[in-house]
mmCIF file of N, CA and C in Angstrom:
data_model
loop_
_atom_site.group_PDB
_atom_site.id
_atom_site.type_symbol
_atom_site.label_atom_id
_atom_site.label_comp_id
_atom_site.label_asym_id
_atom_site.label_seq_id
_atom_site.Cartn_x
_atom_site.Cartn_y
_atom_site.Cartn_z
ATOM 1 N N UNK B 26 0.926 -1.226 0.140
ATOM 2 C CA UNK B 26 -0.040 0.140 -0.109
ATOM 3 C C UNK B 26 0.780 1.091 0.050
ATOM 4 N N UNK B 27 0.460 2.214 -0.613
ATOM 5 C CA UNK B 27 1.224 3.530 -0.855
ATOM 6 C C UNK B 27 1.307 4.202 0.574
ATOM 7 N N UNK B 28 2.320 4.791 0.886
ATOM 8 C CA UNK B 28 2.467 5.545 2.004
ATOM 9 C C UNK B 28 2.858 6.791 1.882
ATOM 10 N N UNK B 29 2.291 7.891 2.647
ATOM 11 C CA UNK B 29 2.338 9.302 2.317
ATOM 12 C C UNK B 29 2.969 9.990 3.658
ATOM 13 N N UNK B 30 3.941 10.768 3.452
ATOM 14 C CA UNK B 30 4.420 11.436 4.767
ATOM 15 C C UNK B 30 4.517 12.919 4.343
ATOM 16 N N UNK B 31 3.978 13.829 5.275
ATOM 17 C CA UNK B 31 3.725 15.135 4.819
ATOM 18 C C UNK B 31 4.284 15.926 6.133
ATOM 19 N N UNK B 32 5.169 16.918 6.008
ATOM 20 C CA UNK B 32 5.664 17.327 7.312
ATOM 21 C C UNK B 32 6.173 18.875 7.021
ATOM 22 N N UNK B 33 6.388 19.511 8.092
ATOM 23 C CA UNK B 33 7.172 20.739 8.293
ATOM 24 C C UNK B 33 8.325 20.706 9.028
ATOM 25 N N UNK B 34 9.368 21.540 8.739
ATOM 26 C CA UNK B 34 10.596 21.510 9.444
ATOM 27 C C UNK B 34 10.661 23.061 9.682
ATOM 28 N N UNK B 35 11.099 23.400 10.638
ATOM 29 C CA UNK B 35 11.338 25.002 11.102
ATOM 30 C C UNK B 35 12.895 25.063 11.077
ATOM 31 N N UNK B 36 13.280 26.079 10.361
ATOM 32 C CA UNK B 36 14.772 26.323 10.146
ATOM 33 C C UNK B 36 15.025 27.498 11.047
ATOM 34 N N UNK B 37 16.190 27.288 11.470
ATOM 35 C CA UNK B 37 16.853 28.457 12.278
ATOM 36 C C UNK B 37 16.720 29.600 11.693
ATOM 37 N N UNK B 38 16.217 30.854 12.076
ATOM 38 C CA UNK B 38 15.922 32.077 11.226
ATOM 39 C C UNK B 38 17.055 32.315 10.476
ATOM 40 N N UNK B 39 16.557 32.698 9.212
ATOM 41 C CA UNK B 39 17.636 33.051 7.986
ATOM 42 C C UNK B 39 18.144 31.847 7.433
ATOM 43 N N UNK B 40 18.141 30.564 7.812
ATOM 44 C CA UNK B 40 18.739 29.417 7.127
ATOM 45 C C UNK B 40 17.749 28.649 6.402
ATOM 46 N N UNK B 41 16.383 29.063 6.108
ATOM 47 C CA UNK B 41 15.508 28.351 5.298
ATOM 48 C C UNK B 41 16.095 27.912 3.967
ATOM 49 N N UNK B 42 16.543 28.704 3.311
ATOM 50 C CA UNK B 42 16.811 28.477 1.905
ATOM 51 C C UNK B 42 18.203 27.571 1.911
ATOM 52 N N UNK B 43 19.137 27.423 2.911
ATOM 53 C CA UNK B 43 20.077 26.462 2.938
ATOM 54 C C UNK B 43 19.451 25.072 3.262
ATOM 55 N N UNK B 44 18.441 25.070 4.140
ATOM 56 C CA UNK B 44 17.621 23.723 4.393
ATOM 57 C C UNK B 44 17.030 23.365 3.121
ATOM 58 N N UNK B 45 16.508 24.111 2.390
ATOM 59 C CA UNK B 45 15.883 23.800 1.143
ATOM 60 C C UNK B 45 16.985 23.229 0.193
ATOM 61 N N UNK B 46 18.187 23.731 -0.004
ATOM 62 C CA UNK B 46 19.000 23.155 -0.671
ATOM 63 C C UNK B 46 19.426 21.707 -0.441
ATOM 64 N N UNK B 47 19.550 21.616 0.925
ATOM 65 C CA UNK B 47 19.950 20.178 1.191
ATOM 66 C C UNK B 47 18.836 19.294 0.884
ATOM 67 N N UNK B 48 17.572 19.596 1.208
ATOM 68 C CA UNK B 48 16.530 18.621 1.289
ATOM 69 C C UNK B 48 16.118 18.504 -0.280
ATOM 70 N N UNK B 49 16.219 19.434 -1.006
ATOM 71 C CA UNK B 49 15.888 19.323 -2.625
ATOM 72 C C UNK B 49 16.945 18.722 -3.530
ATOM 73 N N UNK B 50 18.125 18.584 -2.833
ATOM 74 C CA UNK B 50 19.340 17.951 -3.651
ATOM 75 C C UNK B 50 18.912 16.675 -4.503
ATOM 76 N N UNK B 51 19.307 16.413 -5.779
ATOM 77 C CA UNK B 51 18.965 15.472 -6.435
ATOM 78 C C UNK B 51 19.560 14.127 -5.854
ATOM 79 N N UNK B 52 18.699 12.987 -5.670
ATOM 80 C CA UNK B 52 19.003 11.758 -5.043
ATOM 81 C C UNK B 52 18.360 10.655 -5.830
ATOM 82 N N UNK B 53 19.152 10.085 -6.956
ATOM 83 C CA UNK B 53 18.471 8.891 -7.527
ATOM 84 C C UNK B 53 18.330 7.720 -6.563
ATOM 85 N N UNK B 54 18.923 7.575 -5.603
ATOM 86 C CA UNK B 54 18.827 6.602 -4.503
ATOM 87 C C UNK B 54 17.481 6.608 -3.877
ATOM 88 N N UNK B 55 16.819 7.781 -3.707
ATOM 89 C CA UNK B 55 15.574 7.766 -3.137
ATOM 90 C C UNK B 55 14.607 7.036 -4.023
ATOM 91 N N UNK B 56 14.766 7.204 -5.330
ATOM 92 C CA UNK B 56 13.889 6.656 -6.360
ATOM 93 C C UNK B 56 13.928 5.084 -6.429
ATOM 94 N N UNK B 57 15.178 4.766 -6.441
ATOM 95 C CA UNK B 57 15.632 3.324 -6.306
ATOM 96 C C UNK B 57 15.001 2.698 -5.021
ATOM 97 N N UNK B 58 14.968 3.527 -3.861
ATOM 98 C CA UNK B 58 14.598 2.974 -2.573
ATOM 99 C C UNK B 58 12.952 2.765 -2.617
ATOM 100 N N UNK B 59 12.146 3.344 -3.545
ATOM 101 C CA UNK B 59 10.699 3.111 -3.662
ATOM 102 C C UNK B 59 10.065 4.690 -3.259
ATOM 103 N N UNK B 60 10.794 5.802 -3.398
ATOM 104 C CA UNK B 60 10.064 7.190 -3.174
ATOM 105 C C UNK B 60 9.502 7.350 -4.428
ATOM 106 N N UNK B 61 8.181 7.645 -4.640
ATOM 107 C CA UNK B 61 7.635 7.973 -5.845
ATOM 108 C C UNK B 61 7.456 9.522 -5.741
ATOM 109 N N UNK B 62 7.584 10.316 -4.858
ATOM 110 C CA UNK B 62 7.437 11.630 -4.803
ATOM 111 C C UNK B 62 8.157 12.344 -3.536
ATOM 112 N N UNK B 63 8.836 13.327 -3.672
ATOM 113 C CA UNK B 63 9.622 13.943 -2.672
ATOM 114 C C UNK B 63 9.413 15.521 -3.025
ATOM 115 N N UNK B 64 8.657 16.260 -2.621
ATOM 116 C CA UNK B 64 8.530 17.576 -2.844
ATOM 117 C C UNK B 64 8.881 18.582 -1.781
ATOM 118 N N UNK B 65 9.610 19.594 -1.840
ATOM 119 C CA UNK B 65 9.988 20.596 -0.987
ATOM 120 C C UNK B 65 9.476 21.823 -1.407
ATOM 121 N N UNK B 66 8.880 22.447 -0.231
ATOM 122 C CA UNK B 66 8.321 23.892 -0.595
ATOM 123 C C UNK B 66 8.373 24.749 0.582
ATOM 124 N N UNK B 67 8.136 26.031 0.039
ATOM 125 C CA UNK B 67 8.151 27.189 1.231
ATOM 126 C C UNK B 67 6.863 28.044 1.041
ATOM 127 N N UNK B 68 6.553 28.797 1.931
ATOM 128 C CA UNK B 68 5.435 29.742 1.858
ATOM 129 C C UNK B 68 5.889 31.149 2.560
ATOM 130 N N UNK B 69 5.722 32.077 1.879
ATOM 131 C CA UNK B 69 6.104 33.494 2.466
ATOM 132 C C UNK B 69 5.340 33.630 3.712
ATOM 133 N N UNK B 70 4.125 33.230 4.061
ATOM 134 C CA UNK B 70 3.498 33.232 5.081
ATOM 135 C C UNK B 70 4.223 32.753 6.366
ATOM 136 N N UNK B 71 5.170 31.689 6.144
ATOM 137 C CA UNK B 71 5.957 30.946 7.175
ATOM 138 C C UNK B 71 7.304 31.070 6.785
ATOM 139 N N UNK B 72 8.096 32.296 6.827
ATOM 140 C CA UNK B 72 9.476 32.467 6.239
ATOM 141 C C UNK B 72 10.509 31.496 6.819
ATOM 142 N N UNK B 73 10.418 30.795 7.908
ATOM 143 C CA UNK B 73 11.356 29.956 8.573
ATOM 144 C C UNK B 73 10.915 28.493 8.364
ATOM 145 N N UNK B 74 9.677 28.241 7.599
ATOM 146 C CA UNK B 74 9.252 26.867 7.745
ATOM 147 C C UNK B 74 9.510 26.229 6.230
ATOM 148 N N UNK B 75 10.075 25.010 6.077
ATOM 149 C CA UNK B 75 10.130 24.154 4.790
ATOM 150 C C UNK B 75 8.898 23.033 4.946
ATOM 151 N N UNK B 76 8.415 22.855 3.963
ATOM 152 C CA UNK B 76 7.350 21.902 3.797
ATOM 153 C C UNK B 76 7.801 20.557 2.904
ATOM 154 N N UNK B 77 7.567 19.441 3.451
ATOM 155 C CA UNK B 77 8.016 18.261 2.561
ATOM 156 C C UNK B 77 6.844 17.314 2.450
ATOM 157 N N UNK B 78 6.518 17.046 1.187
ATOM 158 C CA UNK B 78 5.356 15.862 0.881
ATOM 159 C C UNK B 78 6.170 14.793 0.237
ATOM 160 N N UNK B 79 6.021 13.710 0.894
ATOM 161 C CA UNK B 79 6.800 12.440 0.348
ATOM 162 C C UNK B 79 5.735 11.236 0.153
ATOM 163 N N UNK B 80 5.856 10.503 -0.861
ATOM 164 C CA UNK B 80 4.981 9.505 -1.179
ATOM 165 C C UNK B 80 5.953 8.231 -1.671
ATOM 166 N N UNK B 81 5.641 7.086 -0.732
ATOM 167 C CA UNK B 81 6.498 6.004 -1.061
ATOM 168 C C UNK B 81 5.626 4.830 -1.352
ATOM 169 N N UNK B 82 6.513 3.705 -2.024
ATOM 170 C CA UNK B 82 5.607 2.516 -2.095
ATOM 171 C C UNK B 82 5.185 1.714 -0.929
ATOM 172 N N UNK B 83 5.742 1.852 0.113
ATOM 173 C CA UNK B 83 5.316 1.338 1.361
ATOM 174 C C UNK B 83 6.009 1.990 2.446
ATOM 175 N N UNK B 84 5.422 1.761 3.653
ATOM 176 C CA UNK B 84 6.136 2.406 4.856
ATOM 177 C C UNK B 84 7.478 1.699 4.950
ATOM 178 N N UNK B 85 7.683 0.549 4.779
ATOM 179 C CA UNK B 85 8.793 -0.187 4.959
ATOM 180 C C UNK B 85 9.880 0.296 4.075
ATOM 181 N N UNK B 86 9.525 0.689 2.730
ATOM 182 C CA UNK B 86 10.481 1.511 1.962
ATOM 183 C C UNK B 86 10.895 2.684 2.581
ATOM 184 N N UNK B 87 9.970 3.599 3.103
ATOM 185 C CA UNK B 87 10.365 4.957 3.689
ATOM 186 C C UNK B 87 11.374 4.610 4.931
ATOM 187 N N UNK B 88 11.115 3.666 5.833
ATOM 188 C CA UNK B 88 11.839 3.071 6.828
ATOM 189 C C UNK B 88 13.372 2.988 6.405
ATOM 190 N N UNK B 89 13.311 2.035 5.375
ATOM 191 C CA UNK B 89 14.427 1.331 5.034
ATOM 192 C C UNK B 89 15.447 2.624 4.211
ATOM 193 N N UNK B 90 14.703 3.664 3.787
ATOM 194 C CA UNK B 90 15.485 4.720 3.222
ATOM 195 C C UNK B 90 16.258 5.417 4.232
ATOM 196 N N UNK B 91 16.059 5.507 5.396
ATOM 197 C CA UNK B 91 16.728 6.262 6.460
ATOM 198 C C UNK B 91 17.923 5.620 6.542
ATOM 199 N N UNK B 92 18.489 4.275 6.257
ATOM 200 C CA UNK B 92 19.659 3.680 6.473
ATOM 201 C C UNK B 92 20.598 4.090 5.295
ATOM 202 N N UNK B 93 20.028 4.758 4.155
ATOM 203 C CA UNK B 93 20.769 5.109 2.918
ATOM 204 C C UNK B 93 21.884 6.043 3.322
ATOM 205 N N UNK B 94 23.174 5.859 2.892
ATOM 206 C CA UNK B 94 24.331 6.729 3.276
ATOM 207 C C UNK B 94 23.788 8.471 2.747
ATOM 208 N N UNK B 95 23.266 8.431 1.708
ATOM 209 C CA UNK B 95 23.032 9.925 0.971
ATOM 210 C C UNK B 95 21.966 10.452 1.963
ATOM 211 N N UNK B 96 21.024 9.820 2.686
ATOM 212 C CA UNK B 96 19.639 10.110 3.421
ATOM 213 C C UNK B 96 20.451 10.512 4.781
ATOM 214 N N UNK B 97 21.342 9.737 5.326
ATOM 215 C CA UNK B 97 22.002 9.886 6.608
ATOM 216 C C UNK B 97 22.841 11.221 6.361
ATOM 217 N N UNK B 98 23.573 11.127 5.317
ATOM 218 C CA UNK B 98 24.621 12.408 5.258
ATOM 219 C C UNK B 98 23.583 13.703 5.129
ATOM 220 N N UNK B 99 22.628 13.710 4.378
ATOM 221 C CA UNK B 99 21.609 14.852 4.289
ATOM 222 C C UNK B 99 20.992 15.258 5.747
ATOM 223 N N UNK B 100 20.642 14.201 6.472
ATOM 224 C CA UNK B 100 20.255 14.439 7.729
ATOM 225 C C UNK B 100 21.151 15.238 8.650
ATOM 226 N N UNK B 101 22.376 14.646 8.483
ATOM 227 C CA UNK B 101 23.508 15.270 9.304
ATOM 228 C C UNK B 101 23.749 16.821 8.868
ATOM 229 N N UNK B 102 23.649 16.977 7.588
ATOM 230 C CA UNK B 102 23.935 18.316 6.976
ATOM 231 C C UNK B 102 22.838 19.218 7.374
ATOM 232 N N UNK B 103 21.588 18.772 7.490
ATOM 233 C CA UNK B 103 20.434 19.398 7.941
ATOM 234 C C UNK B 103 20.323 20.054 9.396
ATOM 235 N N UNK B 104 20.650 18.865 10.245
ATOM 236 C CA UNK B 104 20.705 19.215 11.813
ATOM 237 C C UNK B 104 20.909 20.501 12.071
ATOM 238 N N UNK B 105 22.099 21.275 11.827
ATOM 239 C CA UNK B 105 22.357 22.478 12.349
ATOM 240 C C UNK B 105 21.550 23.732 11.796
ATOM 241 N N UNK B 106 20.725 23.425 10.836
ATOM 242 C CA UNK B 106 19.931 24.257 10.287
ATOM 243 C C UNK B 106 18.540 24.253 10.582
ATOM 244 N N UNK B 107 18.108 23.345 11.515
ATOM 245 C CA UNK B 107 16.792 23.071 12.118
ATOM 246 C C UNK B 107 16.603 23.644 13.580
ATOM 247 N N UNK B 108 15.574 24.449 13.731
ATOM 248 C CA UNK B 108 15.272 25.006 14.947
ATOM 249 C C UNK B 108 14.878 23.916 16.012
ATOM 250 N N UNK B 109 14.330 22.806 15.678
ATOM 251 C CA UNK B 109 13.828 21.624 16.441
ATOM 252 C C UNK B 109 12.257 21.686 16.588
ATOM 253 N N UNK B 110 11.764 22.578 15.875
ATOM 254 C CA UNK B 110 10.184 22.460 15.639
ATOM 255 C C UNK B 110 9.829 21.877 14.447
ATOM 256 N N UNK B 111 9.151 20.706 14.631
ATOM 257 C CA UNK B 111 8.716 19.905 13.397
ATOM 258 C C UNK B 111 7.053 19.610 13.584
ATOM 259 N N UNK B 112 6.752 19.162 12.422
ATOM 260 C CA UNK B 112 5.142 18.893 12.652
ATOM 261 C C UNK B 112 4.967 17.788 11.473
ATOM 262 N N UNK B 113 3.707 17.277 11.167
ATOM 263 C CA UNK B 113 3.129 16.599 10.073
ATOM 264 C C UNK B 113 2.379 15.368 10.535
ATOM 265 N N UNK B 114 2.398 14.558 9.397
ATOM 266 C CA UNK B 114 1.432 13.415 9.681
ATOM 267 C C UNK B 114 1.689 12.531 8.506
ATOM 268 N N UNK B 115 1.464 11.244 8.705
ATOM 269 C CA UNK B 115 1.439 10.180 7.763
ATOM 270 C C UNK B 115 0.229 9.344 7.625
ATOM 271 N N UNK B 116 0.022 8.783 6.368
ATOM 272 C CA UNK B 116 -1.260 7.920 6.175
ATOM 273 C C UNK B 116 -1.073 7.011 5.142
ATOM 274 N N UNK B 117 -1.876 5.820 4.981
ATOM 275 C CA UNK B 117 -1.835 5.030 3.926
ATOM 276 C C UNK B 117 -2.638 5.605 2.900
ATOM 277 N N UNK B 118 -2.324 5.586 1.737
ATOM 278 C CA UNK B 118 -3.111 6.208 0.581
ATOM 279 C C UNK B 118 -4.077 4.822 0.212
ATOM 280 N N UNK B 119 -5.537 5.384 0.088
ATOM 281 C CA UNK B 119 -6.282 4.186 -0.157
ATOM 282 C C UNK B 119 -6.950 4.726 -1.579
ATOM 283 N N UNK B 120 -6.706 5.728 -2.233
ATOM 284 C CA UNK B 120 -7.161 6.144 -3.573
ATOM 285 C C UNK B 120 -6.722 7.213 -4.115
ATOM 286 N N UNK B 121 -7.019 7.555 -5.404
ATOM 287 C CA UNK B 121 -6.773 8.652 -5.952
ATOM 288 C C UNK B 121 -7.752 8.862 -7.211
ATOM 289 N N UNK B 122 -8.068 10.206 -7.627
ATOM 290 C CA UNK B 122 -8.919 10.185 -8.750
ATOM 291 C C UNK B 122 -7.940 10.467 -10.065
ATOM 292 N N UNK B 123 -6.649 10.392 -9.760
ATOM 293 C CA UNK B 123 -5.470 10.554 -10.933
ATOM 294 C C UNK B 123 -5.180 9.147 -11.491
ATOM 295 N N UNK B 124 -5.347 8.024 -10.837
ATOM 296 C CA UNK B 124 -4.923 6.425 -11.158
ATOM 297 C C UNK B 124 -5.972 5.555 -10.756
ATOM 298 N N UNK B 125 -5.608 4.538 -11.495
ATOM 299 C CA UNK B 125 -6.568 3.262 -11.070
ATOM 300 C C UNK B 125 -5.942 2.652 -9.877
#
């Protein structure tokens, strides 16, 4: 079953764009690990927040991706840019009007 993870990451003030650069860096490994979508966004209404929407072939694929060296490296690089405030939610996708 397809798994969705949607979250917010608050950056240290003034570091949002650096965080976006780390999170949006091209990673062919993610696709190979079962990531169907990984979108990084911002909103001027929340100038220190980064929004991330992920879609995975399964929750297991998402969990396994956390052991990839490229993912672990990105997490380490992002840590000093984070304020510590995070939010979000996860869910199993049960349907879509865009696909069978």
